[in-house]
mmCIF file of C-alpha atoms and ligand atoms in Angstrom:
data_model
loop_
_atom_site.group_PDB
_atom_site.id
_atom_site.type_symbol
_atom_site.label_atom_id
_atom_site.label_comp_id
_atom_site.label_asym_id
_atom_site.label_seq_id
_atom_site.Cartn_x
_atom_site.Cartn_y
_atom_site.Cartn_z
ATOM 1 C CA MET A 290 -7.374 -5.433 -27.988
ATOM 2 C CA SER A 291 -7.594 -4.716 -24.305
ATOM 3 C CA SER A 292 -4.979 -6.099 -21.959
ATOM 4 C CA VAL A 293 -4.290 -6.502 -18.254
ATOM 5 C CA PHE A 294 -1.586 -3.873 -18.626
ATOM 6 C CA ASP A 295 -4.090 -1.144 -19.586
ATOM 7 C CA ASP A 296 -4.775 -0.398 -15.932
ATOM 8 C CA LEU A 297 -1.168 0.460 -15.093
ATOM 9 C CA VAL A 298 -1.408 4.214 -15.332
ATOM 10 C CA GLY A 299 1.789 5.979 -16.330
ATOM 11 C CA GLN A 300 3.971 2.835 -16.363
ATOM 12 C CA GLU A 301 4.655 2.521 -20.087
ATOM 13 C CA HIS A 302 8.394 1.958 -19.509
ATOM 14 C CA MET A 303 7.620 -1.101 -17.386
ATOM 15 C CA ILE A 304 4.853 -2.500 -19.573
ATOM 16 C CA ASP A 305 7.252 -2.886 -22.524
ATOM 17 C CA ILE A 306 9.635 -4.938 -20.385
ATOM 18 C CA LEU A 307 6.848 -7.116 -18.978
ATOM 19 C CA LYS A 308 5.366 -7.773 -22.412
ATOM 20 C CA GLY A 309 8.809 -8.741 -23.656
ATOM 21 C CA ALA A 310 9.187 -11.157 -20.748
ATOM 22 C CA VAL A 311 5.792 -12.721 -21.395
ATOM 23 C CA ALA A 312 6.639 -13.209 -25.067
ATOM 24 C CA ALA A 313 10.005 -14.737 -24.150
ATOM 25 C CA SER A 314 8.401 -17.034 -21.595
ATOM 26 C CA ARG A 315 6.435 -18.678 -24.393
ATOM 27 C CA THR A 316 9.503 -19.744 -26.341
ATOM 28 C CA GLY A 317 10.468 -22.094 -23.536
ATOM 29 C CA SER A 318 14.123 -21.159 -23.654
ATOM 30 C CA ASP A 319 15.654 -19.443 -20.650
ATOM 31 C CA SER A 320 16.199 -16.101 -22.275
ATOM 32 C CA GLN A 321 17.404 -12.907 -20.674
ATOM 33 C CA GLU A 322 13.997 -11.276 -20.868
ATOM 34 C CA MET A 323 12.342 -13.889 -18.723
ATOM 35 C CA THR A 324 13.753 -14.497 -15.263
ATOM 36 C CA HIS A 325 12.364 -16.259 -12.224
ATOM 37 C CA ALA A 326 12.476 -13.462 -9.695
ATOM 38 C CA TRP A 327 11.363 -9.865 -9.953
ATOM 39 C CA VAL A 328 11.081 -6.979 -7.529
ATOM 40 C CA PHE A 329 8.495 -4.253 -8.103
ATOM 41 C CA THR A 330 9.205 -1.136 -6.088
ATOM 42 C CA GLY A 331 7.160 1.982 -5.486
ATOM 43 C CA PRO A 332 5.516 3.695 -2.545
ATOM 44 C CA PRO A 333 2.286 2.214 -1.125
ATOM 45 C CA GLY A 334 -0.552 3.163 -3.440
ATOM 46 C CA SER A 335 1.678 3.419 -6.502
ATOM 47 C CA GLY A 336 0.168 0.227 -7.875
ATOM 48 C CA ARG A 337 3.192 -2.026 -7.444
ATOM 49 C CA SER A 338 1.081 -5.059 -6.572
ATOM 50 C CA SER A 339 -1.383 -4.338 -9.395
ATOM 51 C CA ALA A 340 1.592 -4.385 -11.765
ATOM 52 C CA ALA A 341 2.784 -7.697 -10.335
ATOM 53 C CA VAL A 342 -0.694 -9.254 -10.548
ATOM 54 C CA ALA A 343 -1.078 -8.061 -14.166
ATOM 55 C CA PHE A 344 2.243 -9.711 -14.980
ATOM 56 C CA ALA A 345 1.105 -12.927 -13.276
ATOM 57 C CA GLN A 346 -2.078 -12.886 -15.352
ATOM 58 C CA ALA A 347 -0.162 -12.353 -18.574
ATOM 59 C CA LEU A 348 2.198 -15.232 -17.770
ATOM 60 C CA ILE A 349 -0.589 -17.768 -17.370
ATOM 61 C CA CYS A 350 -3.065 -16.398 -19.936
ATOM 62 C CA PRO A 351 -3.173 -18.169 -23.314
ATOM 63 C CA ASN A 352 -3.481 -14.736 -24.949
ATOM 64 C CA GLN A 353 -0.643 -13.107 -23.022
ATOM 65 C CA GLY A 354 -2.880 -11.167 -20.662
ATOM 66 C CA CYS A 355 -6.223 -10.472 -22.351
ATOM 67 C CA GLY A 356 -7.932 -9.749 -19.025
ATOM 68 C CA ALA A 357 -11.122 -11.397 -20.268
ATOM 69 C CA CYS A 358 -10.473 -15.141 -20.270
ATOM 70 C CA ASN A 359 -11.044 -17.535 -17.370
ATOM 71 C CA GLU A 360 -7.358 -17.737 -16.566
ATOM 72 C CA CYS A 361 -6.958 -13.964 -16.323
ATOM 73 C CA GLN A 362 -10.035 -13.513 -14.209
ATOM 74 C CA SER A 363 -9.416 -16.339 -11.783
ATOM 75 C CA ALA A 364 -5.817 -15.155 -11.333
ATOM 76 C CA ALA A 365 -7.054 -11.694 -10.399
ATOM 77 C CA THR A 366 -9.557 -12.946 -7.842
ATOM 78 C CA GLY A 367 -7.286 -15.506 -6.211
ATOM 79 C CA GLY A 368 -9.009 -18.511 -7.735
ATOM 80 C CA HIS A 369 -6.292 -19.741 -10.088
ATOM 81 C CA PRO A 370 -4.411 -22.819 -8.877
ATOM 82 C CA ASP A 371 -1.102 -21.591 -10.299
ATOM 83 C CA VAL A 372 -1.221 -18.013 -9.045
ATOM 84 C CA GLU A 373 -0.809 -17.226 -5.406
ATOM 85 C CA VAL A 374 -1.023 -13.695 -4.026
ATOM 86 C CA ILE A 375 0.441 -13.314 -0.536
ATOM 87 C CA ARG A 376 -1.100 -10.348 1.275
ATOM 88 C CA THR A 377 0.236 -9.689 4.712
ATOM 89 C CA GLU A 378 -1.580 -7.425 7.036
ATOM 90 C CA GLY A 379 0.514 -8.301 10.039
ATOM 91 C CA LEU A 380 3.678 -6.425 10.882
ATOM 92 C CA SER A 381 5.952 -9.158 9.549
ATOM 93 C CA ILE A 382 6.036 -12.293 7.413
ATOM 94 C CA LYS A 383 7.420 -15.108 9.495
ATOM 95 C CA VAL A 384 9.575 -18.046 8.510
ATOM 96 C CA GLU A 385 6.769 -20.554 9.240
ATOM 97 C CA GLU A 386 4.568 -18.813 6.703
ATOM 98 C CA ILE A 387 7.289 -18.996 4.068
ATOM 99 C CA ARG A 388 7.961 -22.687 4.767
ATOM 100 C CA GLU A 389 4.282 -23.424 4.411
ATOM 101 C CA LEU A 390 4.185 -21.444 1.174
ATOM 102 C CA LEU A 391 7.162 -23.348 -0.188
ATOM 103 C CA THR A 392 5.493 -26.704 0.345
ATOM 104 C CA ARG A 393 2.401 -25.384 -1.411
ATOM 105 C CA VAL A 394 4.291 -24.216 -4.490
ATOM 106 C CA ALA A 395 6.723 -27.116 -4.679
ATOM 107 C CA TRP A 396 4.589 -28.885 -7.284
ATOM 108 C CA ALA A 397 4.767 -28.225 -10.987
ATOM 109 C CA PRO A 398 2.139 -25.832 -12.336
ATOM 110 C CA SER A 399 -1.165 -27.582 -12.791
ATOM 111 C CA MET A 400 -2.601 -25.746 -15.774
ATOM 112 C CA ALA A 401 -0.368 -22.958 -16.965
ATOM 113 C CA GLY A 402 3.274 -23.092 -17.968
ATOM 114 C CA TRP A 403 4.222 -21.215 -14.821
ATOM 115 C CA ARG A 404 3.392 -21.095 -11.182
ATOM 116 C CA VAL A 405 3.422 -17.478 -10.038
ATOM 117 C CA VAL A 406 3.737 -16.146 -6.500
ATOM 118 C CA VAL A 407 3.022 -12.460 -5.941
ATOM 119 C CA MET A 408 4.261 -11.264 -2.583
ATOM 120 C CA GLU A 409 2.954 -7.884 -1.549
ATOM 121 C CA ASP A 410 5.045 -6.317 1.213
ATOM 122 C CA ALA A 411 8.225 -8.349 0.731
ATOM 123 C CA ASP A 412 9.793 -5.691 2.977
ATOM 124 C CA ARG A 413 8.001 -7.341 5.882
ATOM 125 C CA LEU A 414 9.883 -10.619 5.587
ATOM 126 C CA THR A 415 11.806 -11.385 8.762
ATOM 127 C CA GLU A 416 15.432 -12.232 8.144
ATOM 128 C CA SER A 417 14.918 -15.963 8.623
ATOM 129 C CA ALA A 418 11.849 -15.861 6.362
ATOM 130 C CA ALA A 419 13.874 -14.065 3.699
ATOM 131 C CA ASN A 420 16.605 -16.690 3.938
ATOM 132 C CA ALA A 421 14.100 -19.498 3.520
ATOM 133 C CA LEU A 422 12.719 -17.722 0.470
ATOM 134 C CA LEU A 423 16.192 -17.165 -0.921
ATOM 135 C CA LYS A 424 16.792 -20.903 -1.140
ATOM 136 C CA ALA A 425 13.657 -21.297 -3.239
ATOM 137 C CA ILE A 426 14.583 -18.428 -5.539
ATOM 138 C CA GLU A 427 18.050 -19.848 -6.076
ATOM 139 C CA GLU A 428 16.774 -23.275 -7.005
ATOM 140 C CA PRO A 429 17.449 -23.828 -10.701
ATOM 141 C CA GLY A 430 15.007 -25.251 -13.176
ATOM 142 C CA THR A 431 11.783 -24.622 -11.314
ATOM 143 C CA ARG A 432 8.708 -23.346 -13.056
ATOM 144 C CA THR A 433 7.904 -20.908 -10.253
ATOM 145 C CA VAL A 434 8.130 -17.167 -10.829
ATOM 146 C CA TRP A 435 8.508 -14.898 -7.807
ATOM 147 C CA LEU A 436 7.112 -11.374 -7.978
ATOM 148 C CA LEU A 437 8.079 -9.431 -4.871
ATOM 149 C CA CYS A 438 6.757 -5.974 -4.038
ATOM 150 C CA ALA A 439 8.406 -3.449 -1.709
ATOM 151 C CA PRO A 440 8.596 0.327 -1.219
ATOM 152 C CA THR A 441 12.254 0.527 -2.286
ATOM 153 C CA LEU A 442 15.012 -1.875 -3.252
ATOM 154 C CA HIS A 443 16.700 -1.219 0.099
ATOM 155 C CA ASP A 444 13.752 -2.797 1.876
ATOM 156 C CA VAL A 445 14.623 -6.170 0.359
ATOM 157 C CA LEU A 446 17.479 -8.254 1.723
ATOM 158 C CA PRO A 447 20.607 -7.752 -0.464
ATOM 159 C CA THR A 448 20.996 -11.489 -1.092
ATOM 160 C CA ILE A 449 17.466 -11.612 -2.475
ATOM 161 C CA ARG A 450 17.506 -8.416 -4.444
ATOM 162 C CA SER A 451 20.753 -9.362 -6.188
ATOM 163 C CA ARG A 452 18.916 -12.337 -7.707
ATOM 164 C CA CYS A 453 15.903 -10.361 -8.858
ATOM 165 C CA ARG A 454 15.227 -8.180 -11.821
ATOM 166 C CA HIS A 455 14.172 -4.771 -10.558
ATOM 167 C CA LEU A 456 11.290 -2.684 -11.889
ATOM 168 C CA GLN A 457 10.531 0.707 -10.406
ATOM 169 C CA LEU A 458 7.053 2.155 -10.636
ATOM 170 C CA ARG A 459 6.768 5.804 -11.537
ATOM 171 C CA THR A 460 4.335 8.186 -9.943
ATOM 172 C CA PRO A 461 1.796 8.923 -12.676
ATOM 173 C CA SER A 462 1.010 12.523 -13.498
ATOM 174 C CA ILE A 463 -2.020 14.119 -11.837
ATOM 175 C CA GLU A 464 -3.504 14.556 -15.290
ATOM 176 C CA ALA A 465 -3.144 10.828 -16.062
ATOM 177 C CA VAL A 466 -4.824 9.861 -12.779
ATOM 178 C CA THR A 467 -7.638 12.355 -13.416
ATOM 179 C CA GLN A 468 -8.280 10.844 -16.837
ATOM 180 C CA VAL A 469 -8.473 7.312 -15.423
ATOM 181 C CA LEU A 470 -10.901 8.401 -12.715
ATOM 182 C CA ILE A 471 -13.132 10.022 -15.318
ATOM 183 C CA LYS A 472 -12.948 7.409 -18.062
ATOM 184 C CA ARG A 473 -12.690 4.147 -16.175
ATOM 185 C CA ASP A 474 -14.317 4.888 -12.830
ATOM 186 C CA LYS A 475 -16.883 7.369 -14.169
ATOM 187 C CA PHE A 476 -16.307 10.100 -11.591
ATOM 188 C CA SER A 477 -17.247 13.664 -12.482
ATOM 189 C CA PRO A 478 -14.363 15.792 -13.819
ATOM 190 C CA THR A 479 -14.495 18.032 -10.714
ATOM 191 C CA MET A 480 -14.288 15.103 -8.314
ATOM 192 C CA ALA A 481 -11.624 13.369 -10.411
ATOM 193 C CA ASP A 482 -9.500 16.512 -10.514
ATOM 194 C CA PHE A 483 -9.810 17.053 -6.759
ATOM 195 C CA ALA A 484 -9.045 13.437 -5.828
ATOM 196 C CA ALA A 485 -6.079 13.163 -8.220
ATOM 197 C CA ARG A 486 -4.604 16.456 -7.023
ATOM 198 C CA VAL A 487 -4.795 15.814 -3.286
ATOM 199 C CA SER A 488 -3.577 12.230 -3.543
ATOM 200 C CA GLN A 489 -0.572 13.264 -5.607
ATOM 201 C CA GLY A 490 -0.631 10.552 -8.218
ATOM 202 C CA HIS A 491 -1.592 7.680 -5.905
ATOM 203 C CA ILE A 492 -4.375 6.144 -7.896
ATOM 204 C CA GLY A 493 -5.630 3.865 -5.118
ATOM 205 C CA ARG A 494 -5.848 6.700 -2.615
ATOM 206 C CA ALA A 495 -7.488 8.933 -5.242
ATOM 207 C CA ARG A 496 -10.198 6.373 -5.919
ATOM 208 C CA TYR A 497 -10.735 5.819 -2.192
ATOM 209 C CA LEU A 498 -11.161 9.541 -1.588
ATOM 210 C CA ALA A 499 -13.473 10.020 -4.544
ATOM 211 C CA THR A 500 -15.660 7.143 -3.347
ATOM 212 C CA ASN A 501 -15.877 7.963 0.366
ATOM 213 C CA GLU A 502 -17.572 11.098 1.558
ATOM 214 C CA SER A 503 -16.500 10.486 5.171
ATOM 215 C CA VAL A 504 -12.850 10.155 4.172
ATOM 216 C CA ARG A 505 -13.083 13.485 2.369
ATOM 217 C CA SER A 506 -14.598 15.229 5.344
ATOM 218 C CA ASN A 507 -11.996 13.724 7.686
ATOM 219 C CA ARG A 508 -9.312 15.060 5.412
ATOM 220 C CA LYS A 509 -10.859 18.499 5.662
ATOM 221 C CA VAL A 510 -10.712 18.361 9.458
ATOM 222 C CA ILE A 511 -7.024 17.384 9.355
ATOM 223 C CA LEU A 512 -6.189 20.272 7.047
ATOM 224 C CA GLN A 513 -7.870 22.748 9.390
ATOM 225 C CA LEU A 514 -5.627 21.690 12.292
ATOM 226 C CA PRO A 515 -2.678 23.997 11.431
ATOM 227 C CA LEU A 516 -5.058 26.939 11.762
ATOM 228 C CA GLN A 517 -6.060 25.984 15.293
ATOM 229 C CA LEU A 518 -2.704 25.803 17.038
ATOM 230 C CA GLY A 519 -2.990 28.984 19.111
ATOM 231 C CA SER A 520 -1.903 27.433 22.416
ATOM 232 C CA LEU A 521 -0.174 24.387 23.794
ATOM 233 C CA ALA A 522 -3.520 23.023 24.955
ATOM 234 C CA ALA A 523 -4.808 23.405 21.406
ATOM 235 C CA ALA A 524 -1.773 21.510 20.116
ATOM 236 C CA PHE A 525 -2.549 18.557 22.400
ATOM 237 C CA GLN A 526 -6.167 18.692 21.281
ATOM 238 C CA ALA A 527 -5.105 18.669 17.623
ATOM 239 C CA ALA A 528 -2.915 15.593 18.194
ATOM 240 C CA GLN A 529 -5.834 13.797 19.804
ATOM 241 C CA THR A 530 -8.123 14.751 16.930
ATOM 242 C CA LEU A 531 -5.698 13.413 14.336
ATOM 243 C CA VAL A 532 -5.158 10.120 16.148
ATOM 244 C CA ASP A 533 -8.910 9.700 16.755
ATOM 245 C CA ILE A 534 -9.784 10.285 13.119
ATOM 246 C CA ALA A 535 -7.088 7.931 11.881
ATOM 247 C CA THR A 536 -8.073 5.217 14.353
ATOM 248 C CA GLU A 537 -11.724 5.507 13.450
ATOM 249 C CA GLU A 538 -10.974 5.322 9.736
ATOM 250 C CA ALA A 539 -8.789 2.269 10.235
ATOM 251 C CA SER A 540 -11.210 0.358 12.430
ATOM 252 C CA ALA A 541 -14.200 1.106 10.228
ATOM 253 C CA SER A 542 -12.678 -1.113 7.570
ATOM 254 C CA SER A 543 -11.428 -3.924 9.802
ATOM 255 C CA GLU A 544 -14.233 -4.609 12.287
ATOM 256 C CA SER A 545 -16.756 -6.300 10.078
ATOM 257 C CA ARG A 546 -14.016 -8.302 8.393
ATOM 258 C CA ASP A 547 -12.573 -9.529 11.682
ATOM 259 C CA GLU A 548 -15.948 -10.840 12.803
ATOM 260 C CA LYS A 549 -16.516 -12.619 9.521
ATOM 261 C CA GLU A 550 -13.127 -14.280 9.761
ATOM 262 C CA ILE A 551 -13.771 -15.624 13.231
ATOM 263 C CA GLU A 552 -17.151 -16.900 12.217
ATOM 264 C CA LYS A 553 -15.659 -18.673 9.208
ATOM 265 C CA LEU A 554 -12.987 -20.239 11.344
ATOM 266 C CA GLN A 555 -15.514 -21.499 13.873
ATOM 267 C CA GLU A 556 -17.557 -22.958 11.066
ATOM 268 C CA ALA A 557 -14.498 -24.742 9.768
ATOM 269 C CA TYR A 558 -14.104 -26.372 13.145
ATOM 270 C CA GLY A 559 -17.795 -27.180 13.323
ATOM 271 C CA LYS A 560 -19.485 -24.539 15.416
ATOM 272 C CA GLY A 561 -20.994 -25.938 18.582
ATOM 273 C CA ALA A 562 -19.053 -29.184 18.274
ATOM 274 C CA THR A 563 -18.840 -30.860 21.644
ATOM 275 C CA GLY A 564 -15.946 -33.262 21.108
ATOM 276 C CA ARG A 565 -13.201 -32.337 23.490
ATOM 277 C CA GLY A 566 -10.358 -32.235 20.929
ATOM 278 C CA MET A 567 -12.527 -30.249 18.547
ATOM 279 C CA ALA A 568 -13.350 -27.596 21.115
ATOM 280 C CA THR A 569 -9.778 -26.980 22.245
ATOM 281 C CA GLY A 570 -8.541 -26.976 18.638
ATOM 282 C CA ALA A 571 -11.097 -24.337 17.686
ATOM 283 C CA ALA A 572 -10.398 -22.241 20.748
ATOM 284 C CA LYS A 573 -6.685 -22.258 20.019
ATOM 285 C CA ALA A 574 -7.193 -21.329 16.365
ATOM 286 C CA VAL A 575 -9.560 -18.498 17.285
ATOM 287 C CA LYS A 576 -7.061 -17.202 19.802
ATOM 288 C CA GLU A 577 -4.329 -17.206 17.168
ATOM 289 C CA LEU A 578 -6.556 -15.462 14.673
ATOM 290 C CA GLU A 579 -7.472 -12.804 17.226
ATOM 291 C CA LYS A 580 -3.794 -12.200 17.870
ATOM 292 C CA GLU A 581 -3.186 -11.765 14.167
ATOM 293 C CA GLN A 582 -6.178 -9.449 13.840
ATOM 294 C CA LYS A 583 -4.836 -7.345 16.658
ATOM 295 C CA SER A 584 -1.452 -6.911 15.039
ATOM 296 C CA ARG A 585 -3.199 -6.130 11.755
ATOM 297 C CA ALA A 586 -5.338 -3.487 13.450
ATOM 298 C CA VAL A 587 -2.241 -1.861 14.939
ATOM 299 C CA ARG A 588 -0.681 -1.673 11.524
ATOM 300 C CA ARG A 589 -3.863 -0.260 9.944
ATOM 301 C CA VAL A 590 -3.979 2.526 12.528
ATOM 302 C CA ARG A 591 -0.324 3.314 11.909
ATOM 303 C CA ASP A 592 -0.849 3.420 8.152
ATOM 304 C CA SER A 593 -3.865 5.619 8.657
ATOM 305 C CA ILE A 594 -1.974 8.068 10.904
ATOM 306 C CA ASP A 595 0.775 8.152 8.325
ATOM 307 C CA GLY A 596 -1.753 9.065 5.648
ATOM 308 C CA ALA A 597 -3.179 11.834 7.847
ATOM 309 C CA LEU A 598 0.317 13.230 8.439
ATOM 310 C CA LEU A 599 0.972 13.243 4.702
ATOM 311 C CA ASP A 600 -2.243 15.212 4.224
ATOM 312 C CA LEU A 601 -1.154 17.602 6.938
ATOM 313 C CA ALA A 602 2.190 18.083 5.184
ATOM 314 C CA THR A 603 0.415 19.216 2.025
ATOM 315 C CA PHE A 604 -0.860 22.249 3.947
ATOM 316 C CA TYR A 605 2.656 23.450 4.763
ATOM 317 C CA ARG A 606 3.801 22.531 1.286
ATOM 318 C CA ASP A 607 1.095 24.826 -0.078
ATOM 319 C CA VAL A 608 2.147 27.629 2.280
ATOM 320 C CA MET A 609 5.633 27.332 0.792
ATOM 321 C CA MET A 610 4.227 27.415 -2.721
ATOM 322 C CA ALA A 611 2.198 30.507 -1.905
ATOM 323 C CA GLN A 612 5.274 32.170 -0.441
ATOM 324 C CA ALA A 613 7.194 31.358 -3.616
ATOM 325 C CA GLY A 614 4.441 33.012 -5.638
ATOM 326 C CA ALA A 615 3.318 29.727 -7.203
ATOM 327 C CA SER A 616 -0.264 29.847 -5.977
ATOM 328 C CA GLU A 617 -1.542 28.207 -9.153
ATOM 329 C CA SER A 618 0.084 24.905 -8.145
ATOM 330 C CA LEU A 619 -1.522 24.513 -4.723
ATOM 331 C CA ILE A 620 -2.593 20.974 -3.832
ATOM 332 C CA ASN A 621 -5.365 22.302 -1.601
ATOM 333 C CA SER A 622 -6.569 24.990 -3.942
ATOM 334 C CA ASP A 623 -9.914 25.097 -2.121
ATOM 335 C CA MET A 624 -8.033 26.501 0.916
ATOM 336 C CA ARG A 625 -6.422 29.415 -0.899
ATOM 337 C CA VAL A 626 -7.752 31.992 1.573
ATOM 338 C CA GLU A 627 -6.683 30.085 4.700
ATOM 339 C CA ILE A 628 -3.248 29.432 3.256
ATOM 340 C CA LYS A 629 -2.768 33.090 2.417
ATOM 341 C CA SER A 630 -3.775 34.251 5.893
ATOM 342 C CA TYR A 631 -1.574 31.626 7.558
ATOM 343 C CA ASP A 632 1.335 32.635 5.373
ATOM 344 C CA SER A 633 1.200 36.264 6.510
ATOM 345 C CA ARG A 634 1.430 35.289 10.192
ATOM 346 C CA PHE A 635 4.611 33.199 10.065
ATOM 347 C CA PRO A 636 8.180 33.806 8.852
ATOM 348 C CA ALA A 637 9.144 32.313 5.504
ATOM 349 C CA HIS A 638 11.363 29.509 6.801
ATOM 350 C CA SER A 639 8.815 28.186 9.277
ATOM 351 C CA ALA A 640 6.836 26.101 6.778
ATOM 352 C CA VAL A 641 9.991 24.215 5.785
ATOM 353 C CA GLN A 642 10.766 23.437 9.421
ATOM 354 C CA LYS A 643 7.237 22.271 9.997
ATOM 355 C CA MET A 644 7.310 19.971 7.004
ATOM 356 C CA SER A 645 10.498 18.357 8.200
ATOM 357 C CA ALA A 646 8.994 17.995 11.691
ATOM 358 C CA ILE A 647 6.138 16.045 10.098
ATOM 359 C CA MET A 648 8.516 13.831 8.135
ATOM 360 C CA GLU A 649 10.474 13.142 11.299
ATOM 361 C CA ALA A 650 7.309 12.134 13.136
ATOM 362 C CA ARG A 651 6.425 9.749 10.293
ATOM 363 C CA LYS A 652 9.844 8.189 10.548
ATOM 364 C CA ASN A 653 9.484 7.714 14.298
ATOM 365 C CA LEU A 654 6.065 6.148 13.847
ATOM 366 C CA ALA A 655 7.482 3.756 11.274
ATOM 367 C CA GLN A 656 9.929 2.663 13.963
ATOM 368 C CA ASN A 657 7.084 1.884 16.334
ATOM 369 C CA ALA A 658 7.010 5.070 18.427
ATOM 370 C CA ALA A 659 3.790 5.492 20.439
ATOM 371 C CA PRO A 660 1.305 7.242 18.092
ATOM 372 C CA LEU A 661 -0.354 9.737 20.442
ATOM 373 C CA ILE A 662 2.850 10.923 22.129
ATOM 374 C CA THR A 663 4.570 11.256 18.754
ATOM 375 C CA CYS A 664 1.690 13.359 17.446
ATOM 376 C CA GLU A 665 1.594 15.496 20.596
ATOM 377 C CA ALA A 666 5.290 16.251 20.287
ATOM 378 C CA LEU A 667 4.762 17.040 16.624
ATOM 379 C CA PHE A 668 1.851 19.415 17.136
ATOM 380 C CA CYS A 669 3.721 21.239 19.903
ATOM 381 C CA ARG A 670 6.458 21.887 17.364
ATOM 382 C CA LEU A 671 3.938 22.922 14.727
ATOM 383 C CA ALA A 672 2.349 25.379 17.187
ATOM 384 C CA LYS A 673 5.632 27.203 17.684
ATOM 385 C CA GLU A 674 6.837 29.677 15.083
HETATM 386 ZN ZN1 ZN B 986 -6.457 -13.921 -20.534
#
């Protein structure tokens, strides 16, 4: 029989625990297997929120997560009254949002035995928001299950994480990702192999790459940048190129959505309504939404630059592999010739230094450094030997 857990590639260790918890949750007793708060950790793209949503489905499904029934399907698409998935695209989750959430979930579950809240990006909770949430998690006897997702356990406030059961996602093997892309998503073996290899076990990123021609060609441009750093002027140009590509990729996905959101909001307020109170209310709401969209766009661009820098790092990683005589394990095996020629021009330790320069730039960007200046400084370092 198929199950909602089938899609969690390479997470067998976790699936056993989750199935045990679902089984225990049916007995009604408060057993050790079933607890009210869980943290799923793994890097973005590792499928931590897919794991949490699958668990939510299994908890409310009469067949322990068949994936086919009404309950399972409405939970996955956000239509189930007892399952709430909190997706934050802003830079932080504020205390007002948590308070509002808490009033929404204060009621007993309406259909299922549990009310489940999946919170993607629990690392974005502000401290006061986290404290408000903590009170809810500590409350005994509720039928609400909290599934928090974060990159690492350290990204969750200690007081919260000490009350949660922790599950760590593993990075699936490239082979496992390739197989999923072929069997489930019906990509050709060549495409599946390429996408799985260059996205290093991130199934979401692999699927995105395999689906989007423009994303693949952008990636190619990024990987050519190390070969074009002959002068300082070229380094500045390369930084600009990277930021432009990342910005374009990020805005391509948000623009149409932003417009739709505003339109929907105006409709909700009655578009063209002339009543004075109505008009100011709508204007205020639209203004707030635009502010949120702006902060979301900033984050998208940052995430996109981060992705481009990770791609860039794979070039230097491959140079190191080639130097170590392990050419068969190149990520960018289609660039074998370029990597070889680059390798012969620079001393052996330089690729290591360049990789750590990239990681440093990513860290600075994560702490809100200005993107273009950060990339310019980076490429100037990459241009040097
Ligand atoms: Zn089901």
